[in-house]
């Protein structure tokens, strides 16, 4: 246990160090262990220190660190841990092979959030370019290059979160209520979050609004993480069960839905935490705007539509038990997909660090991201 890192920064009044690289090239990755949040002791957080790739891969698999951008940043630093394992005598092509093997271990941790694969590709490209451009480079040079690249991924994510907040704040209705699902806040990113960023920025600018948070079965990221984060920031927040959103919309208590994303296909179809699809249908049925907030690293333009997005299946125990207590017959059949896919047609707008894509489609997304096509 370490003292709480909940520092109030000068603007958003929220700063959670979800991940932090400690020391230089011989250092390690320190994560807030999100499995134990919300922590019971006030002003204390539990940290998990990862000194090697298998420990980090397990931390991602078990959701000690989670949320698409945070997983990507963790993977970037993971490649710095991988580089520490290269023998100083190894030739540079052996070094690349070792890095590739370690990248594969990280890539096998969770399948849906594209940020993981995006960050691993970026780190491997960095290593191979560096080695091609500097044939005489020693291992320490490669390690320095990788650490600097991982730090860039982290800093860029912080900046993207802030920009998403600046672009999205006008979508938060003065005096109104927004609903969010899962956790797409500071705990899911290197900065102030994606879906929560517009809320943090609106709040720091004095806007009055209210947030409903779905508890987000089965792992309660909404109840454990989002409710906790928003409370710490002094935002007016009410927790609801996932199955209450429809009734609240019928009662006109929700003016907008904002969620994050784990992967967005070229046409705007969006994978996010299981339950997001149902919310999109409810929102359309009640004429409530439905927004997705995500950085450009969450787009997967190789996939034309959402049907090819790989959906993670998780353990039945997440549904049949609560802590140590069994809450369903032990041998019941269970289906436990961790994500679902919202059709682009149900999305009012996607908020990125570059601006807002209204009624997203393939052309608008390509133009927004400056993508020239195949
Ligand atoms: O299983 P999780 O907790 O990693 O799922 C996270 C989500 O679904 C988030 O909404 C998404 O990753 C966006 S995080 C900015």
Coordinates of C-alpha atoms and ligand atoms in Angstrom, one line a residue:
X1 CA 0.0 0.0 0.0
X2 CA 1.2 3.5 -0.9
X3 CA -0.2 6.9 -0.1
X4 CA -3.0 7.9 -2.5
X5 CA -2.0 9.4 -5.7
X6 CA -5.2 11.3 -6.0
X7 CA -3.6 14.6 -6.6
X8 CA -5.9 17.5 -7.6
X9 CA -4.3 19.1 -10.6
X10 CA -5.0 22.7 -11.4
X11 CA -7.7 22.1 -13.9
X12 CA -9.7 18.9 -14.0
X13 CA -9.3 18.2 -10.3
X14 CA -8.7 14.6 -11.1
X15 CA -5.4 12.9 -11.5
X16 CA -5.1 9.2 -11.0
X17 CA -1.8 7.6 -11.9
X18 CA -3.4 4.5 -13.4
X19 CA 0.0 3.5 -14.8
X20 CA 3.5 4.8 -14.1
X21 CA 6.9 3.7 -15.3
X22 CA 9.3 3.8 -12.4
X23 CA 13.0 4.7 -13.0
X24 CA 14.9 4.5 -16.3
X25 CA 15.5 1.6 -18.8
X26 CA 16.0 -0.8 -15.9
X27 CA 12.8 0.2 -14.2
X28 CA 9.3 -1.4 -14.0
X29 CA 5.7 -0.6 -14.5
X30 CA 3.5 0.3 -11.5
X31 CA -0.2 -0.1 -11.9
X32 CA -3.1 0.8 -9.7
X33 CA -4.6 -2.7 -8.9
X34 CA -8.2 -2.0 -10.1
X35 CA -9.4 -5.4 -8.8
X36 CA -9.4 -4.0 -5.3
X37 CA -11.2 -0.7 -6.0
X38 CA -13.0 1.0 -4.5
X39 CA -10.5 0.7 -1.7
X40 CA -11.9 0.6 1.8
X41 CA -9.2 2.7 3.5
X42 CA -9.6 6.4 2.6
X43 CA -6.6 7.9 0.8
X44 CA -4.9 4.6 0.1
X45 CA -4.5 2.8 -3.2
X46 CA -3.1 -0.7 -3.8
X47 CA -0.4 -0.9 -6.5
X48 CA 0.9 -3.8 -8.6
X49 CA 4.5 -3.7 -9.8
X50 CA 5.2 -5.5 -13.0
X51 CA 8.8 -6.5 -13.6
X52 CA 8.3 -8.8 -16.5
X53 CA 6.0 -9.5 -19.4
X54 CA 4.2 -12.6 -18.1
X55 CA 3.2 -10.7 -14.9
X56 CA 1.9 -7.8 -17.0
X57 CA 0.0 -10.1 -19.4
X58 CA -1.7 -11.7 -16.3
X59 CA -2.5 -8.3 -14.9
X60 CA -4.2 -7.4 -18.2
X61 CA -6.0 -10.7 -18.3
X62 CA -7.3 -10.4 -14.7
X63 CA -8.3 -6.7 -15.2
X64 CA -5.8 -5.3 -12.7
X65 CA -5.3 -2.8 -15.5
X66 CA -8.2 -2.5 -18.0
X67 CA -9.8 -0.1 -20.4
X68 CA -8.7 0.1 -24.0
X69 CA -6.3 3.0 -23.9
X70 CA -4.7 1.9 -20.5
X71 CA -4.2 -1.6 -21.9
X72 CA -2.4 0.0 -24.9
X73 CA -0.1 2.1 -22.7
X74 CA 0.6 -0.9 -20.5
X75 CA 1.6 -2.9 -23.6
X76 CA 4.0 -0.1 -24.7
X77 CA 5.8 -0.2 -21.3
X78 CA 5.6 -4.0 -21.5
X79 CA 7.9 -4.0 -24.5
X80 CA 10.4 -2.1 -22.3
X81 CA 10.2 -5.0 -19.8
X82 CA 10.7 -7.3 -22.7
X83 CA 13.8 -5.5 -23.8
X84 CA 15.3 -6.0 -20.4
X85 CA 15.3 -9.8 -21.0
X86 CA 17.6 -9.6 -24.1
X87 CA 21.0 -11.0 -23.5
X88 CA 23.7 -8.3 -23.9
X89 CA 25.6 -10.6 -26.2
X90 CA 22.6 -11.3 -28.5
X91 CA 22.9 -10.0 -32.1
X92 CA 20.3 -7.5 -33.2
X93 CA 18.2 -9.9 -35.2
X94 CA 18.0 -12.3 -32.2
X95 CA 16.9 -9.3 -30.1
X96 CA 14.0 -8.6 -32.5
X97 CA 12.9 -12.2 -32.3
X98 CA 12.9 -12.0 -28.6
X99 CA 10.8 -8.8 -28.6
X100 CA 8.4 -10.4 -31.1
X101 CA 7.9 -13.4 -28.8
X102 CA 7.2 -11.2 -25.8
X103 CA 4.9 -9.1 -27.8
X104 CA 2.9 -12.2 -28.7
X105 CA 2.5 -13.0 -25.0
X106 CA 1.1 -9.6 -24.4
X107 CA -1.1 -9.8 -27.5
X108 CA -2.7 -13.1 -26.2
X109 CA -3.9 -11.4 -23.0
X110 CA -7.2 -9.9 -24.3
X111 CA -8.6 -9.9 -27.8
X112 CA -11.1 -7.0 -28.2
X113 CA -9.4 -3.7 -27.4
X114 CA -7.5 -2.8 -30.5
X115 CA -5.3 -0.3 -28.6
X116 CA -3.3 -3.3 -27.3
X117 CA -2.3 -4.4 -30.8
X118 CA -1.9 -0.8 -32.0
X119 CA 0.6 -0.2 -29.2
X120 CA 2.5 -3.5 -29.8
X121 CA 2.8 -2.7 -33.5
X122 CA 4.0 0.7 -32.8
X123 CA 6.7 -0.6 -30.4
X124 CA 7.8 -3.3 -32.8
X125 CA 8.0 -0.9 -35.7
X126 CA 10.1 1.5 -33.5
X127 CA 12.5 -1.4 -32.6
X128 CA 12.9 -2.6 -36.2
X129 CA 13.3 0.9 -37.7
X130 CA 15.8 1.8 -35.0
X131 CA 17.9 -1.4 -35.7
X132 CA 17.7 -0.9 -39.5
X133 CA 18.8 2.8 -39.2
X134 CA 21.5 2.1 -36.6
X135 CA 23.2 -1.2 -37.4
X136 CA 25.9 -0.6 -34.9
X137 CA 23.5 0.2 -32.0
X138 CA 24.0 -1.5 -28.7
X139 CA 21.2 -3.0 -26.5
X140 CA 21.0 0.1 -24.3
X141 CA 20.3 2.3 -27.3
X142 CA 17.4 0.0 -28.3
X143 CA 16.1 0.1 -24.7
X144 CA 16.2 3.9 -24.6
X145 CA 14.4 4.1 -27.9
X146 CA 11.7 1.8 -26.7
X147 CA 11.2 3.6 -23.4
X148 CA 11.0 6.9 -25.2
X149 CA 8.3 5.5 -27.6
X150 CA 6.3 4.0 -24.7
X151 CA 6.4 7.4 -22.9
X152 CA 5.2 9.1 -26.1
X153 CA 2.2 6.7 -26.3
X154 CA 1.4 7.6 -22.6
X155 CA 1.8 11.3 -23.1
X156 CA -0.2 11.3 -26.3
X157 CA -3.0 9.5 -24.6
X158 CA -3.1 12.1 -21.8
X159 CA -3.4 14.8 -24.5
X160 CA -6.0 13.0 -26.5
X161 CA -8.1 12.6 -23.3
X162 CA -8.0 16.3 -22.7
X163 CA -8.9 17.1 -26.3
X164 CA -11.8 14.7 -26.2
X165 CA -13.0 16.5 -23.1
X166 CA -12.7 19.9 -24.7
X167 CA -14.6 18.8 -27.8
X168 CA -17.2 16.8 -25.9
X169 CA -18.0 19.2 -23.1
X170 CA -20.7 21.0 -25.1
X171 CA -22.6 17.8 -25.4
X172 CA -23.1 17.7 -21.6
X173 CA -26.5 19.4 -21.1
X174 CA -26.6 22.3 -18.6
X175 CA -28.8 21.2 -15.7
X176 CA -29.4 17.8 -17.4
X177 CA -28.3 14.1 -16.8
X178 CA -26.1 11.8 -18.7
X179 CA -25.8 8.1 -18.4
X180 CA -22.5 6.1 -18.8
X181 CA -21.7 2.4 -18.8
X182 CA -18.6 0.6 -17.6
X183 CA -15.5 2.7 -16.9
X184 CA -14.1 5.0 -19.5
X185 CA -12.5 7.4 -17.1
X186 CA -9.0 8.2 -15.7
X187 CA -8.7 4.5 -14.6
X188 CA -9.1 3.3 -18.2
X189 CA -6.6 5.7 -19.7
X190 CA -3.4 7.7 -19.1
X191 CA -5.3 10.9 -18.7
X192 CA -8.8 12.1 -17.7
X193 CA -10.6 9.4 -19.6
X194 CA -12.6 9.3 -22.8
X195 CA -16.4 9.1 -22.0
X196 CA -15.7 10.8 -18.6
X197 CA -13.4 13.5 -20.1
X198 CA -16.3 15.8 -21.3
X199 CA -17.8 15.5 -17.8
X200 CA -14.6 16.4 -16.1
X201 CA -14.0 19.4 -18.4
X202 CA -17.7 20.6 -18.1
X203 CA -17.4 20.2 -14.3
X204 CA -14.2 22.3 -14.1
X205 CA -15.9 25.0 -16.1
X206 CA -18.7 25.2 -13.7
X207 CA -21.5 23.4 -15.7
X208 CA -24.2 21.8 -13.5
X209 CA -25.2 18.3 -14.5
X210 CA -25.9 14.9 -13.1
X211 CA -24.4 11.5 -14.0
X212 CA -26.1 8.1 -13.8
X213 CA -23.7 5.2 -13.8
X214 CA -24.7 1.7 -14.8
X215 CA -23.2 -0.8 -12.3
X216 CA -22.0 -2.9 -15.3
X217 CA -22.5 -6.5 -14.5
X218 CA -20.7 -8.9 -14.1
X219 CA -17.5 -7.2 -13.0
X220 CA -19.1 -3.9 -11.8
X221 CA -16.6 -1.5 -13.5
X222 CA -19.4 1.2 -13.2
X223 CA -20.1 0.7 -9.5
X224 CA -16.5 0.0 -8.4
X225 CA -14.6 2.4 -10.7
X226 CA -16.7 5.0 -12.4
X227 CA -18.9 5.9 -9.4
X228 CA -15.7 6.1 -7.3
X229 CA -13.8 8.3 -9.8
X230 CA -16.7 10.7 -10.3
X231 CA -17.3 11.0 -6.5
X232 CA -13.6 11.8 -5.9
X233 CA -13.9 14.6 -8.5
X234 CA -17.0 16.1 -6.8
X235 CA -19.4 15.3 -9.6
X236 CA -23.1 14.6 -8.8
X237 CA -23.5 10.9 -9.5
X238 CA -26.1 8.2 -8.9
X239 CA -25.5 4.5 -9.3
X240 CA -28.2 2.3 -11.0
X241 CA -28.4 -1.4 -12.0
X242 CA -28.0 -2.1 -15.7
X243 CA -31.6 -3.1 -16.1
X244 CA -32.9 0.3 -14.9
X245 CA -31.8 2.5 -17.8
X246 CA -34.9 1.9 -19.9
X247 CA -37.2 3.0 -17.1
X248 CA -35.1 6.1 -16.5
X249 CA -35.2 7.0 -20.2
X250 CA -39.0 6.5 -20.3
X251 CA -39.2 8.9 -17.4
X252 CA -37.2 11.4 -19.4
X253 CA -34.5 11.4 -16.7
X254 CA -31.6 10.9 -19.2
X255 CA -30.6 13.5 -21.7
X256 CA -27.6 11.8 -23.3
X257 CA -25.7 8.5 -23.1
X258 CA -21.9 8.6 -23.4
X259 CA -19.7 5.5 -23.4
X260 CA -16.1 4.7 -24.4
X261 CA -15.1 2.1 -27.0
X262 CA -12.7 -0.9 -27.3
X263 CA -12.6 -1.0 -31.1
X264 CA -14.4 1.1 -33.8
X265 CA -14.6 -0.4 -37.3
X266 CA -14.2 1.7 -40.4
X267 CA -17.9 2.3 -40.7
X268 CA -18.4 3.3 -37.1
X269 CA -19.7 0.1 -35.6
X270 CA -18.4 0.1 -32.1
X271 CA -17.4 -2.6 -29.6
X272 CA -17.7 -1.7 -26.0
X273 CA -18.6 -3.3 -22.6
X274 CA -21.4 -5.8 -22.8
X275 CA -24.7 -3.9 -22.3
X276 CA -23.7 -1.0 -24.5
X277 CA -25.7 -2.4 -27.5
X278 CA -28.9 -2.6 -25.4
X279 CA -28.3 1.0 -24.3
X280 CA -28.0 2.1 -27.9
X281 CA -31.3 0.5 -28.7
X282 CA -33.0 2.0 -25.7
X283 CA -31.6 5.4 -26.5
X284 CA -32.8 5.3 -30.1
X285 CA -36.3 4.2 -28.9
X286 CA -36.5 7.1 -26.5
X287 CA -34.8 9.7 -28.8
X288 CA -31.9 10.1 -26.5
X289 CA -28.6 11.1 -28.2
X290 CA -26.0 8.3 -28.0
X291 CA -22.3 9.3 -28.0
X292 CA -19.1 7.3 -28.2
X293 CA -15.9 8.9 -27.0
X294 CA -12.6 7.4 -28.1
X295 CA -9.1 8.4 -29.3
X296 CA -8.0 7.6 -32.8
X297 CA -6.0 4.6 -31.5
X298 CA -9.3 2.9 -30.9
X299 CA -10.3 2.8 -34.6
X300 CA -9.5 -0.3 -36.6
X301 CA -9.8 0.7 -40.2
X302 CA -8.8 -2.7 -41.4
X303 CA -12.3 -3.9 -40.4
X304 CA -15.0 -2.6 -42.7
X305 CA -17.8 -3.3 -40.1
X306 CA -18.3 -4.5 -36.6
X307 CA -19.2 -8.2 -37.3
X308 CA -15.5 -9.1 -37.5
X309 CA -14.5 -7.5 -34.2
X310 CA -13.3 -10.4 -31.9
X311 CA -15.4 -10.6 -28.8
X312 CA -13.7 -11.8 -25.6
X313 CA -15.4 -14.7 -23.8
X314 CA -14.7 -14.7 -20.0
X315 CA -14.9 -17.2 -17.3
X316 CA -18.4 -18.5 -16.1
X317 CA -17.4 -17.9 -12.5
X318 CA -17.7 -14.1 -13.1
X319 CA -21.4 -14.7 -13.5
X320 CA -22.0 -17.6 -11.1
X321 CA -20.4 -16.2 -8.0
X322 CA -20.0 -12.9 -6.2
X323 CA -16.7 -12.8 -4.3
X324 CA -16.5 -16.2 -2.6
X325 CA -20.3 -16.7 -2.6
X326 CA -22.0 -18.9 -5.2
X327 CA -25.0 -17.1 -6.7
X328 CA -26.1 -19.7 -9.3
X329 CA -26.2 -23.5 -9.5
X330 CA -22.5 -24.6 -9.7
X331 CA -23.0 -26.6 -13.0
X332 CA -25.3 -24.1 -14.8
X333 CA -24.3 -23.4 -18.4
X334 CA -23.0 -19.8 -18.8
X335 CA -22.5 -17.5 -21.7
X336 CA -20.2 -14.6 -20.7
X337 CA -19.2 -12.3 -23.6
X338 CA -17.3 -9.3 -22.3
X339 CA -18.3 -6.9 -25.1
X340 CA -21.0 -6.2 -27.7
X341 CA -21.1 -4.1 -30.8
X342 CA -23.3 -1.0 -31.4
X343 CA -24.4 -0.4 -35.0
X344 CA -23.1 2.8 -36.4
X345 CA -26.7 3.7 -37.3
X346 CA -27.5 4.1 -33.6
X347 CA -24.6 6.4 -32.8
X348 CA -25.4 10.2 -32.8
X349 CA -21.7 11.1 -32.8
X350 CA -18.2 9.9 -32.1
X351 CA -16.0 12.3 -30.1
X352 CA -12.3 11.9 -30.8
X353 CA -9.3 14.1 -30.0
X354 CA -9.7 15.7 -33.4
X355 CA -13.3 16.7 -33.0
X356 CA -16.8 15.3 -33.4
X357 CA -18.1 13.0 -36.1
X358 CA -21.8 13.3 -36.4
X359 CA -23.8 10.3 -37.6
X360 CA -20.6 8.5 -38.4
X361 CA -20.1 6.4 -41.6
X362 CA -17.1 5.1 -43.5
X363 CA -16.4 8.3 -45.5
X364 CA -16.8 10.7 -42.6
X365 CA -14.5 8.5 -40.4
X366 CA -11.9 8.2 -43.1
X367 CA -11.9 12.0 -43.7
X368 CA -11.9 12.7 -39.9
X369 CA -8.9 10.5 -39.3
X370 CA -7.1 11.7 -42.5
X371 CA -7.1 8.2 -43.9
X372 CA -6.5 8.0 -47.6
X373 CA -8.1 4.6 -48.1
X374 CA -6.5 1.3 -49.4
Ligands
LIG1 O1 -13.3 -5.1 -19.6 P1 -12.9 -3.7 -19.4 O2 -13.1 -3.1 -18.1 O3 -11.5 -3.5 -20.0 O4 -13.9 -2.9 -20.4 C1 -13.6 -1.5 -20.6 C2 -14.6 -0.9 -21.5 O5 -15.5 -1.5 -22.1 C3 -14.4 0.6 -21.7 O6 -15.7 1.2 -21.9 C4 -13.5 0.8 -22.9 O7 -12.4 0.1 -22.9 C5 -13.2 2.3 -23.1 S1 -12.0 2.8 -21.9 C6 -11.7 4.4 -22.2

